[in-house]
XYZ file of N, CA, C and O in Angstrom:
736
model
N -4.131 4.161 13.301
C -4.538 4.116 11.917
C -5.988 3.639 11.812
O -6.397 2.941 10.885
N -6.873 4.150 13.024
C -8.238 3.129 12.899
C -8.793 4.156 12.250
O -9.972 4.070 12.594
N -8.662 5.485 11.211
C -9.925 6.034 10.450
C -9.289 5.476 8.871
O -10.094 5.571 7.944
N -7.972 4.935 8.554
C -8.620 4.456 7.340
C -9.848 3.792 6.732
O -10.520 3.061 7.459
N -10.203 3.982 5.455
C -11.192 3.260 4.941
C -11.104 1.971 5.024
O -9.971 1.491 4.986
N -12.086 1.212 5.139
C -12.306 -0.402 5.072
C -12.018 -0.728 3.625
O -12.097 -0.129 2.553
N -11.466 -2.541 4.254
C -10.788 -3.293 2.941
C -12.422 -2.824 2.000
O -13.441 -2.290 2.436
N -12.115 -3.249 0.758
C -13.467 -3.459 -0.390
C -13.130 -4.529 -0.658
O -11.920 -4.570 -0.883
N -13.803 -5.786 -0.781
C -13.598 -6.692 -1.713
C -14.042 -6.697 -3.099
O -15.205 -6.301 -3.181
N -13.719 -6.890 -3.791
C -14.277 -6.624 -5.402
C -14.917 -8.017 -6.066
O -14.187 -8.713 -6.772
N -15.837 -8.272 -5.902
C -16.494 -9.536 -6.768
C -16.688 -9.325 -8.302
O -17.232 -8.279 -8.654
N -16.296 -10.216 -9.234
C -16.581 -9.766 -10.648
C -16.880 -11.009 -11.160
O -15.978 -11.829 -11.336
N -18.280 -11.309 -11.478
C -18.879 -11.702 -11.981
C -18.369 -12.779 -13.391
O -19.000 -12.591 -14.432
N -17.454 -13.680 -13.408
C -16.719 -13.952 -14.408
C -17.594 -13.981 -15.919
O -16.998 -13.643 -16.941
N -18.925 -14.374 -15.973
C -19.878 -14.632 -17.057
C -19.692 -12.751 -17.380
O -19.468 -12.621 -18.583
N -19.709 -12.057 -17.024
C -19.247 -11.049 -17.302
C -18.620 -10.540 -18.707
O -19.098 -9.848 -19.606
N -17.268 -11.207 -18.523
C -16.542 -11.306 -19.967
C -17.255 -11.877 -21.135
O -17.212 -11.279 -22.210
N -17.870 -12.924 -21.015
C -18.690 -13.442 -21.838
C -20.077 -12.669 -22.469
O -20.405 -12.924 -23.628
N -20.548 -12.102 -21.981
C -21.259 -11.132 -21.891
C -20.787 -9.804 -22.798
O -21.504 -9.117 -23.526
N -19.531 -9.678 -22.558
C -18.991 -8.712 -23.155
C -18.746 -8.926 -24.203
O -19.209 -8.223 -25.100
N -18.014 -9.868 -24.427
C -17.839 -10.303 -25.423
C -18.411 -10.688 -26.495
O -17.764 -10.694 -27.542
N -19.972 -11.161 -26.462
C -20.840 -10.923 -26.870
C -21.438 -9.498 -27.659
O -22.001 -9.629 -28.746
N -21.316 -8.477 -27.191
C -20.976 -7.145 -27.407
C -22.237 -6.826 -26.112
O -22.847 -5.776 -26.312
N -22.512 -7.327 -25.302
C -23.595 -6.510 -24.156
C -22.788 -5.386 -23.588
O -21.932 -5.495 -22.710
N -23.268 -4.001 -24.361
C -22.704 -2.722 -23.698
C -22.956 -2.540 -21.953
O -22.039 -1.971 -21.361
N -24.255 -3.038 -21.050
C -24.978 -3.287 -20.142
C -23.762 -3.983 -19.267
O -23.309 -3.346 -18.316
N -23.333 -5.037 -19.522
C -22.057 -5.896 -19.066
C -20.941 -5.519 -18.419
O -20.408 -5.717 -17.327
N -20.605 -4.503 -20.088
C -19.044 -3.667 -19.899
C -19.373 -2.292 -18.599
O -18.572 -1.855 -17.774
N -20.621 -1.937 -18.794
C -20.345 -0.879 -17.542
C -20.605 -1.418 -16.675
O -19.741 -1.162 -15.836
N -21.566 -2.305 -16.146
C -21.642 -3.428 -14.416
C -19.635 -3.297 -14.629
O -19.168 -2.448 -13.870
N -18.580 -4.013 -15.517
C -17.982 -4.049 -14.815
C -17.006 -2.727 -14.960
O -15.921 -2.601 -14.395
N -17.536 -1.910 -15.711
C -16.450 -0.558 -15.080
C -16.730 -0.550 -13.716
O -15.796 -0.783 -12.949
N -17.929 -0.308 -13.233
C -18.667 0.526 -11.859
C -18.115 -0.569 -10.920
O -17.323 -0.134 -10.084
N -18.341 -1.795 -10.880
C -17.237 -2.925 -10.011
C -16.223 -2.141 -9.462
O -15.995 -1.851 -8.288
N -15.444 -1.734 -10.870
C -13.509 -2.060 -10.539
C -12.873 -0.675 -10.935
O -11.698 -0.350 -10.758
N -13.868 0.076 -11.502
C -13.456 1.718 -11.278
C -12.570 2.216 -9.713
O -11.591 2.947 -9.861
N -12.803 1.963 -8.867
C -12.272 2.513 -7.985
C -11.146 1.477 -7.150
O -10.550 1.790 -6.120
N -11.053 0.423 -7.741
C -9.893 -0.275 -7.129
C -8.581 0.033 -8.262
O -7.390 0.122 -7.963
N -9.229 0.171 -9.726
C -7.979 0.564 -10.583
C -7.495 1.317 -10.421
O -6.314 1.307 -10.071
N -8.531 2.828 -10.691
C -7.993 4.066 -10.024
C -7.189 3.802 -8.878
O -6.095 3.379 -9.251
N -7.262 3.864 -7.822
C -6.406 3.894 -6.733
C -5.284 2.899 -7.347
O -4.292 3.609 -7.517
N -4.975 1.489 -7.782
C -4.101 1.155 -8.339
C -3.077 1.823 -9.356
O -1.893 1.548 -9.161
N -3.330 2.518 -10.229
C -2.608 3.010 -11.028
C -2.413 4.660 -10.201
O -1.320 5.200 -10.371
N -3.045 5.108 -9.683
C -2.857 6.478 -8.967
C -1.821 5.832 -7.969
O -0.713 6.051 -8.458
N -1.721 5.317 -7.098
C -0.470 4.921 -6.762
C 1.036 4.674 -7.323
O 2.117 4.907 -6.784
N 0.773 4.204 -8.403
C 1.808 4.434 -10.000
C 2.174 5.593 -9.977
O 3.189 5.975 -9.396
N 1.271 6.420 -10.706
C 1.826 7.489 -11.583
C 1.766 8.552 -9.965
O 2.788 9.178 -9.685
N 0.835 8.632 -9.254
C 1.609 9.888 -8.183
C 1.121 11.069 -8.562
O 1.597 12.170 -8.285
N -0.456 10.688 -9.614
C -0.972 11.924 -10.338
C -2.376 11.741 -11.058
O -2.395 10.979 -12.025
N -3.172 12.167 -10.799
C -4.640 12.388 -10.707
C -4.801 12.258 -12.329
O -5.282 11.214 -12.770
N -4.420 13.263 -13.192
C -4.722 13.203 -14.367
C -4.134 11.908 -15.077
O -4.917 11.259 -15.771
N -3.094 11.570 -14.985
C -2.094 10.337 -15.591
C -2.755 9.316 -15.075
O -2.648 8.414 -15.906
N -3.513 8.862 -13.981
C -4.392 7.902 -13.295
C -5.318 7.756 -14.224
O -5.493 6.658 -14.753
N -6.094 8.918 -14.579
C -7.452 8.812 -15.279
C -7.051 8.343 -16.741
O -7.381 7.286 -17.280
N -6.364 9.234 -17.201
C -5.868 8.306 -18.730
C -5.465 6.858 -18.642
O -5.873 6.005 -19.431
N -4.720 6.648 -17.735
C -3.972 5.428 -17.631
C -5.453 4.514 -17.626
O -5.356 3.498 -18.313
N -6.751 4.703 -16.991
C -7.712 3.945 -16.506
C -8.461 3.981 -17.668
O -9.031 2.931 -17.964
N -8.648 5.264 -18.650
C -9.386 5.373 -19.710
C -8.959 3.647 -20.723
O -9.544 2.669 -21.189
N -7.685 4.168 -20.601
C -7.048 3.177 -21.876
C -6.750 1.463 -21.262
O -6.573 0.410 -21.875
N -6.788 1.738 -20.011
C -7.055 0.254 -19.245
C -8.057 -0.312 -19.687
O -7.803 -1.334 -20.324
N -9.581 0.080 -19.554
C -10.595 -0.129 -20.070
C -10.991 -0.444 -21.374
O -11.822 -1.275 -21.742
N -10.103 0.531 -22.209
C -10.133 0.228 -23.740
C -9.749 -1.056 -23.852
O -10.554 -1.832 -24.367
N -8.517 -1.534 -23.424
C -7.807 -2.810 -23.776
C -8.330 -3.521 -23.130
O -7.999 -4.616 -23.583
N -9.319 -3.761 -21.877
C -9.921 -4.745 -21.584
C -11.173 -5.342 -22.458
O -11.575 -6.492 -22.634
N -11.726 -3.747 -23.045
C -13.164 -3.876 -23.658
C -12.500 -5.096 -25.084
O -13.092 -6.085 -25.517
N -11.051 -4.527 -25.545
C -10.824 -5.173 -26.717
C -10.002 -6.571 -26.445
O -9.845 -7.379 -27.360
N -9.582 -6.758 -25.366
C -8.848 -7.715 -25.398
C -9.486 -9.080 -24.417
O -8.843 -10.077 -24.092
N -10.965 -8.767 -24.069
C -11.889 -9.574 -23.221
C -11.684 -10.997 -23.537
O -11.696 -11.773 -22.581
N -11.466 -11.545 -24.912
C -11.437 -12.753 -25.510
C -10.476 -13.191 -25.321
O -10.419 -14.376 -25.652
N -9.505 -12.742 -24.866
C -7.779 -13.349 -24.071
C -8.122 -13.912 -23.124
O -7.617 -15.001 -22.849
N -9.441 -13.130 -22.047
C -9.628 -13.518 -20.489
C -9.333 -14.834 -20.561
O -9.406 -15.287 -21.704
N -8.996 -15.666 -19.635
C -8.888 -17.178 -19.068
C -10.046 -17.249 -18.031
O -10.092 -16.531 -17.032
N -10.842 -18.048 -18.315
C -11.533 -18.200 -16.441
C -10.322 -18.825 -15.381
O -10.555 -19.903 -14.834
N -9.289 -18.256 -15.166
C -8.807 -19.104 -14.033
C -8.707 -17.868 -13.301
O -9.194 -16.841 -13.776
N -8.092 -17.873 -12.132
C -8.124 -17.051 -10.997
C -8.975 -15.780 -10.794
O -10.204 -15.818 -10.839
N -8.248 -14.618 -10.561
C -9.045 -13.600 -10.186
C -9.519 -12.564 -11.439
O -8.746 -11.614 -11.563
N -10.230 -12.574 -12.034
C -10.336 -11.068 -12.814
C -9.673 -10.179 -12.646
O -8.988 -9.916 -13.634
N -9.524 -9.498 -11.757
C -9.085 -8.237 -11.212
C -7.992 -7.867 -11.347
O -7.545 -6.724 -11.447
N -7.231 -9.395 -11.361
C -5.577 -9.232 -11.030
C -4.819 -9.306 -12.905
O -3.857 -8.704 -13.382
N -5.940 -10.476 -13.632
C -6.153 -9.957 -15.320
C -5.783 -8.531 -15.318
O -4.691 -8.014 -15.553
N -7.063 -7.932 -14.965
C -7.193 -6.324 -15.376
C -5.955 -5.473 -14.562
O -5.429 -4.455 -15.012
N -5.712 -5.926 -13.654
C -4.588 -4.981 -13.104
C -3.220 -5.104 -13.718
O -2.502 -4.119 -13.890
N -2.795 -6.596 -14.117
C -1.466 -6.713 -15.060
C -1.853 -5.988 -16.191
O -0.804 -5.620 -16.719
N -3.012 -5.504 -16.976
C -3.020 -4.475 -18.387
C -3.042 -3.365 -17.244
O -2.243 -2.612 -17.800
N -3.291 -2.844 -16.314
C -3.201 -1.407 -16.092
C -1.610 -1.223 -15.870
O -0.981 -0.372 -16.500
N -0.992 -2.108 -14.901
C 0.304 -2.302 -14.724
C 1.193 -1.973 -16.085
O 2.153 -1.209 -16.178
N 0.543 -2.827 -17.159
C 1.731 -2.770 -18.310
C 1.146 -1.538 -19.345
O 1.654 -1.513 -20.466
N 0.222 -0.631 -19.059
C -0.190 0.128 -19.711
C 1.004 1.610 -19.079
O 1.392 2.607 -19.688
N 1.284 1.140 -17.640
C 1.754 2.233 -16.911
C 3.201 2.165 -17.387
O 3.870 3.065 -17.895
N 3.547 0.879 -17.107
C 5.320 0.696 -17.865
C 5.266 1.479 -19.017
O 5.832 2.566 -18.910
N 4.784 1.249 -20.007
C 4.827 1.499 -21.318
C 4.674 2.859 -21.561
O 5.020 3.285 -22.663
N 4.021 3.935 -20.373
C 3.881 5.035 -20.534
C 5.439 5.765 -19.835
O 5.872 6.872 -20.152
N 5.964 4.991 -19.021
C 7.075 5.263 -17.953
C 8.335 5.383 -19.313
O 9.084 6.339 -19.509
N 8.257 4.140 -20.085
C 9.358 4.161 -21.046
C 9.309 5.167 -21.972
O 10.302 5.396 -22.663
N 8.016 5.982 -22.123
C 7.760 7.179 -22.772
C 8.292 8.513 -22.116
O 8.314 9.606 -22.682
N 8.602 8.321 -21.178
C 8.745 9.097 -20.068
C 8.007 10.550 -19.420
O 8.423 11.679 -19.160
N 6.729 9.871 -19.324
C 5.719 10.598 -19.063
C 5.292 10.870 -17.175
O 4.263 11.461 -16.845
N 6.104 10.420 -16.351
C 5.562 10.009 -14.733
C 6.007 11.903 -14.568
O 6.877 12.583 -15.114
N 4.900 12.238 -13.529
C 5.188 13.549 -13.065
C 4.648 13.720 -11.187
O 4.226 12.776 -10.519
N 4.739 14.468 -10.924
C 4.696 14.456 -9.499
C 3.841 14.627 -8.550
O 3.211 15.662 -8.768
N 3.324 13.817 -7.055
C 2.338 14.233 -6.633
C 1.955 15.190 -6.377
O 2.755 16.104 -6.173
N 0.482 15.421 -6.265
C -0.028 16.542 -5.740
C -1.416 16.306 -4.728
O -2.582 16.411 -5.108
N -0.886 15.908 -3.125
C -1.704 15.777 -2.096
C -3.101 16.490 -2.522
O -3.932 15.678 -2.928
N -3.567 17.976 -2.511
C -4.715 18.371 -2.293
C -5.176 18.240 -4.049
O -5.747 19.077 -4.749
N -4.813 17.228 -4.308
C -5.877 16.920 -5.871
C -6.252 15.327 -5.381
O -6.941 14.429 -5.867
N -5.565 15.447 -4.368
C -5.923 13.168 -4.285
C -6.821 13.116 -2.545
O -6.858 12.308 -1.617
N -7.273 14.113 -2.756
C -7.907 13.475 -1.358
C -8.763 13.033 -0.535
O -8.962 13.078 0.679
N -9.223 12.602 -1.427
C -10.226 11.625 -1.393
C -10.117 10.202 -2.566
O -10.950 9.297 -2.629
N -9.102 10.302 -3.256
C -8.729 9.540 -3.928
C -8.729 8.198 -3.687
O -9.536 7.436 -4.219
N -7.901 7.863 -2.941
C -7.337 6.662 -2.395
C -8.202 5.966 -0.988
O -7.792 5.279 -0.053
N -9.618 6.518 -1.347
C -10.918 5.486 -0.571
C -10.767 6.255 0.833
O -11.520 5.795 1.691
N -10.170 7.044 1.146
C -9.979 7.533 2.665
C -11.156 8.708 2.598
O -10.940 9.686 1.884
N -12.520 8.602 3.415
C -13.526 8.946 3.795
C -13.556 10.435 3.876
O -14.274 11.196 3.226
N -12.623 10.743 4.817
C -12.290 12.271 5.352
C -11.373 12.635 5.692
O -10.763 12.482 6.750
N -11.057 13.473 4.303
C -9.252 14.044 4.272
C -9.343 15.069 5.199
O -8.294 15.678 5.410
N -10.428 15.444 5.863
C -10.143 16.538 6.931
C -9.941 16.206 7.942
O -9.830 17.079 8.803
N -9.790 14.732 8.335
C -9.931 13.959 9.428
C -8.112 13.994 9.721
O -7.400 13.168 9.150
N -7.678 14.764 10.413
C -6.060 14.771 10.305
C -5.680 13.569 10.817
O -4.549 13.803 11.241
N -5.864 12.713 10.984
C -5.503 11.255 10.992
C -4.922 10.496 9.771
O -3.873 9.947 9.434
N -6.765 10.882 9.054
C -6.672 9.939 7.283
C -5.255 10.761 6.924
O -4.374 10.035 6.462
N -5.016 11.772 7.031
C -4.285 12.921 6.110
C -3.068 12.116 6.428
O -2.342 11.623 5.564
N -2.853 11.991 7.953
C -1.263 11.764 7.746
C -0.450 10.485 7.672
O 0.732 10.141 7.686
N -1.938 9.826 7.567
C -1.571 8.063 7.056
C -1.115 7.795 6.230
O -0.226 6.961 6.066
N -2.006 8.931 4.992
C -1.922 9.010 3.424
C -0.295 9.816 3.683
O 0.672 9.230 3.195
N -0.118 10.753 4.222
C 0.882 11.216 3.606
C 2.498 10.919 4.144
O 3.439 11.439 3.545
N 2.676 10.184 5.126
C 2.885 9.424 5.655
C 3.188 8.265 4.577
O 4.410 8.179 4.459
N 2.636 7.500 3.891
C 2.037 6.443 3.343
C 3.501 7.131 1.877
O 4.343 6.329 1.472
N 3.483 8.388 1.432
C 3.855 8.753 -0.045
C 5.319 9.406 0.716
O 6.240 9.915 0.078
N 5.285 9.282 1.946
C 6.826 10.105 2.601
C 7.811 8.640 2.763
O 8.998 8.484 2.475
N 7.182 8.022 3.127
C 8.160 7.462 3.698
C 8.629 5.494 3.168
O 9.549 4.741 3.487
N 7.326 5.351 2.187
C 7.204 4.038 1.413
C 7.374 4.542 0.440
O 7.131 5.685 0.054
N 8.238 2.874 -0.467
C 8.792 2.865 -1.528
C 7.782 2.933 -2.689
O 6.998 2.119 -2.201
N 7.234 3.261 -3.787
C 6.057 2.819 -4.862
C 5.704 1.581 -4.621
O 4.486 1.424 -4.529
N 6.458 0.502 -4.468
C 6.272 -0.967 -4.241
C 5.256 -1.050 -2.992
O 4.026 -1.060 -2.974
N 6.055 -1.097 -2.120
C 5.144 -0.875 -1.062
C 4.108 -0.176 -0.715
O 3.239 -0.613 0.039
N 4.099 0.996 -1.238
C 2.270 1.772 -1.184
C 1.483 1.012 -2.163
O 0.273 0.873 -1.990
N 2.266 0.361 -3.483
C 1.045 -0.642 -4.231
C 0.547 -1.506 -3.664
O -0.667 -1.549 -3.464
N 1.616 -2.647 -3.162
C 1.088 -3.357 -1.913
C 0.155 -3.018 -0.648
O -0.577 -3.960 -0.342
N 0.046 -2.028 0.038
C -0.924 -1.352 0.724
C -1.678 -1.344 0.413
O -2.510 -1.991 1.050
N -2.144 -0.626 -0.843
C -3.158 0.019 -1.695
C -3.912 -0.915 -1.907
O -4.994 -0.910 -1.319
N -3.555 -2.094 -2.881
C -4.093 -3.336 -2.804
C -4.624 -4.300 -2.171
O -5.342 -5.202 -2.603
N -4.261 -4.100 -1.142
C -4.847 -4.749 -0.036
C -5.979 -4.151 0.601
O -7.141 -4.547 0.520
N -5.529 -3.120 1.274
C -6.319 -2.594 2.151
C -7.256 -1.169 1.543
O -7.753 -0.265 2.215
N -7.275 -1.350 0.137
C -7.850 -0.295 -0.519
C -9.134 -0.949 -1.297
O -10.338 -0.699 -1.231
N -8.170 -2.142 -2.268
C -8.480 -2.739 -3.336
C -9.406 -3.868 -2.555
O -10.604 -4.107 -2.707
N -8.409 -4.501 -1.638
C -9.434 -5.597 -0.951
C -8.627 -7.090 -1.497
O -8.991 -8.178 -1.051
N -7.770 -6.999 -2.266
C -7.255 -8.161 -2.817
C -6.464 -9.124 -1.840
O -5.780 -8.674 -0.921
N -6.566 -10.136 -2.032
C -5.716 -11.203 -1.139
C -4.032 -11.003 -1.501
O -3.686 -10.250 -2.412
N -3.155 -11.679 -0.771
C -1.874 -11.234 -0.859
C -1.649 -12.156 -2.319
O -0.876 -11.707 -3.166
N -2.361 -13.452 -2.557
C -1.452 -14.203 -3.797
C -1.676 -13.166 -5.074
O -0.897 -12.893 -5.987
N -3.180 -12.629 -4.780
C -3.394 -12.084 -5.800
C -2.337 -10.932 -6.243
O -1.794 -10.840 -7.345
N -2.159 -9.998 -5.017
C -1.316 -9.106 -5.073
C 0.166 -9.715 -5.724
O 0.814 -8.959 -6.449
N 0.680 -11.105 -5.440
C 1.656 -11.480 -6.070
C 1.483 -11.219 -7.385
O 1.877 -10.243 -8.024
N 0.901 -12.105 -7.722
C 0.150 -12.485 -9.283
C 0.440 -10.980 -10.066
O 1.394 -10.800 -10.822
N -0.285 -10.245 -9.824
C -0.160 -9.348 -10.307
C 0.597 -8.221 -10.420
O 0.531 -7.483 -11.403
N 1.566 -7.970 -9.153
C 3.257 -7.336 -9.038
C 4.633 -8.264 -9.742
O 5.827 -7.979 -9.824
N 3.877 -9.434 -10.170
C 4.836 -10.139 -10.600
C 6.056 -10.525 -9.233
O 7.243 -10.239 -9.391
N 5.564 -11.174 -7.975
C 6.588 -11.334 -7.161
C 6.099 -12.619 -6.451
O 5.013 -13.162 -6.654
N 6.971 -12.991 -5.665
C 6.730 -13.998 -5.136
C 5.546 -13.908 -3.828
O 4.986 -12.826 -3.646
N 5.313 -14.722 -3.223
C 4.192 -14.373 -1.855
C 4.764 -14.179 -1.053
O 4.368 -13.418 -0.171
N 5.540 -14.576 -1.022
C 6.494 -14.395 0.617
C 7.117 -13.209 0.456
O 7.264 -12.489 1.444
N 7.579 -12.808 -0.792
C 7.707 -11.166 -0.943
C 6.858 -10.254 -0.570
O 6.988 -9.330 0.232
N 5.833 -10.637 -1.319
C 4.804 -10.289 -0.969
C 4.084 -9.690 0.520
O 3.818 -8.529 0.828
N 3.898 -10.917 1.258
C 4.016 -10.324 2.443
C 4.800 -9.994 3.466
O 4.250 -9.596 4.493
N 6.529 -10.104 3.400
C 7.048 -9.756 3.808
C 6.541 -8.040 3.648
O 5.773 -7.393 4.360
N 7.346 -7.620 2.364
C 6.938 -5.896 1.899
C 6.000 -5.432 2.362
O 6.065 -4.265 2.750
N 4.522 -6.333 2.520
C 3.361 -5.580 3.110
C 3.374 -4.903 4.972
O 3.081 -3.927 5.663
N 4.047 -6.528 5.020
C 4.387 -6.101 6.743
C 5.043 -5.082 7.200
O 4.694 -4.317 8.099
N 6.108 -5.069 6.509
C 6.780 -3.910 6.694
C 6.620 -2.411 6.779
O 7.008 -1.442 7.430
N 5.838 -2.746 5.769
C 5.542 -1.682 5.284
C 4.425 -1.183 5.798
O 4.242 -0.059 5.330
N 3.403 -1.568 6.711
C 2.448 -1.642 7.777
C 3.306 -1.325 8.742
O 2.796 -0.525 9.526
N 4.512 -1.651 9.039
C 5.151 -1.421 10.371
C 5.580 0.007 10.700
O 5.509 0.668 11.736
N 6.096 0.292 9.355
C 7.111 1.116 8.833
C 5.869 2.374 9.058
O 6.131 3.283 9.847
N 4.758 2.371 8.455
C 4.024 3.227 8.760
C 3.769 3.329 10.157
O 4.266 4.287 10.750
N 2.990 2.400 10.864
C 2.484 2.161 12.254
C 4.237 3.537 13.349
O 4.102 4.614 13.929
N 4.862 3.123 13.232
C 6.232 3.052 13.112
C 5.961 4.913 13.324
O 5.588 5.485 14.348
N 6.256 5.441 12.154
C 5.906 7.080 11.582
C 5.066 7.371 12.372
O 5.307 8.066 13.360
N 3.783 6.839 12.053
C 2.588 7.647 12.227
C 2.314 7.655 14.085
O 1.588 8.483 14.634
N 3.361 6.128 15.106
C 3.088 6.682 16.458
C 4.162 7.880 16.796
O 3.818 8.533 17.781
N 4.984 8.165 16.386
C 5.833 8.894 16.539
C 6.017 10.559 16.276
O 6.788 11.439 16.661
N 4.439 10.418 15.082
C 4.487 12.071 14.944
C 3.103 12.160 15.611
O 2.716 13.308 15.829
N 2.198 11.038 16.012
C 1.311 11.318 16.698
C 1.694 11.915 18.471
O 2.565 11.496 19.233
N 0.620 13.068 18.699
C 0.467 13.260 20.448
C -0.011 12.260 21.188
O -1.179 11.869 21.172
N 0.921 11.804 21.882
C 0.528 11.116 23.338
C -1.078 11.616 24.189
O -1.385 11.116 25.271
């Protein structure tokens, strides 16, 4: 699995919100361009669909732009913004809107460099065959997003030790697949 993409860490600027809040339009896009691509891949892991990702992220954004004055300075930003993408996605699920993947629209999606690289390909697909949604969020988050595991709690709503139990596994579980359909 050594051509996946590298962790990202995401730094966000907490004076940020404040800023925003303020109404500095300048602010609000520093932090789209931040966390654009850790949400995306967060909620594209959700929905399992390119277009439903992008809405889901449109209206993530909306409710952050409007709901900035909720922020708390305590912990991570990110994991803030990911519980509204999270509960933006429920709320669309109870609508019953989730529809189905489609590999050659995501491929480059999910931070992996070169989908022609038949490696990345069968990590990723691999990754949507054989893990639960839970567990590719957990992945995703980590090793996409860049987030630490509490954070990843925090924001799946689970415990840590769940937490990384599921991740391990689920690292294994791949490792696991991917030596097995690989050539010797």
């Amino acid at each position: 699995m050594q051509g996946a993409a590298p962790k990202r860490k995401v730094y966000i600027d907490k004076q940020l919100f404040e800023r925003i809040r303020q109404g500095d339009q300048d602010a609000f896009e520093k932090l789209y361009e931040i966390t654009y691509t850790p949400l995306y891949a967060f909620l594209l892991s959700y929905t399992l669909n390119r277009e439903d990702a992008q809405d889901l992220l449109h209206d993530t954004f909306i409710q952050i732009l409007k709901n900035c004055q909720q922020y708390q300075e305590q912990g991570n930003p990110m994991a803030w913004m990911m519980k509204i993408a999270k509960n933006l996605f429920l709320s669309k699920c109870r609508k019953g809107h989730a529809e189905n993947l489609n590999f050659e629209e995501m491929e480059n999606d999910l931070g992996f460099d070169d989908m022609s690289n038949i490696d990345n390909r069968m990590v990723l697909e691999k990754m949507f065959e054989v893990l639960s949604q839970e567990d590719r969020n957990l992945i995703i988050l980590h090793d996409v997003s860049g987030m630490k595991h509490r954070e990843i709690a925090e924001v799946m709503g689970m415990p840590l030790g769940t937490v990384l139990a599921r991740y391990n596994r689920g690292i294994r579980k791949l490792q696991k697949e991917y030596s097995e359909r690989r050539p010797i």
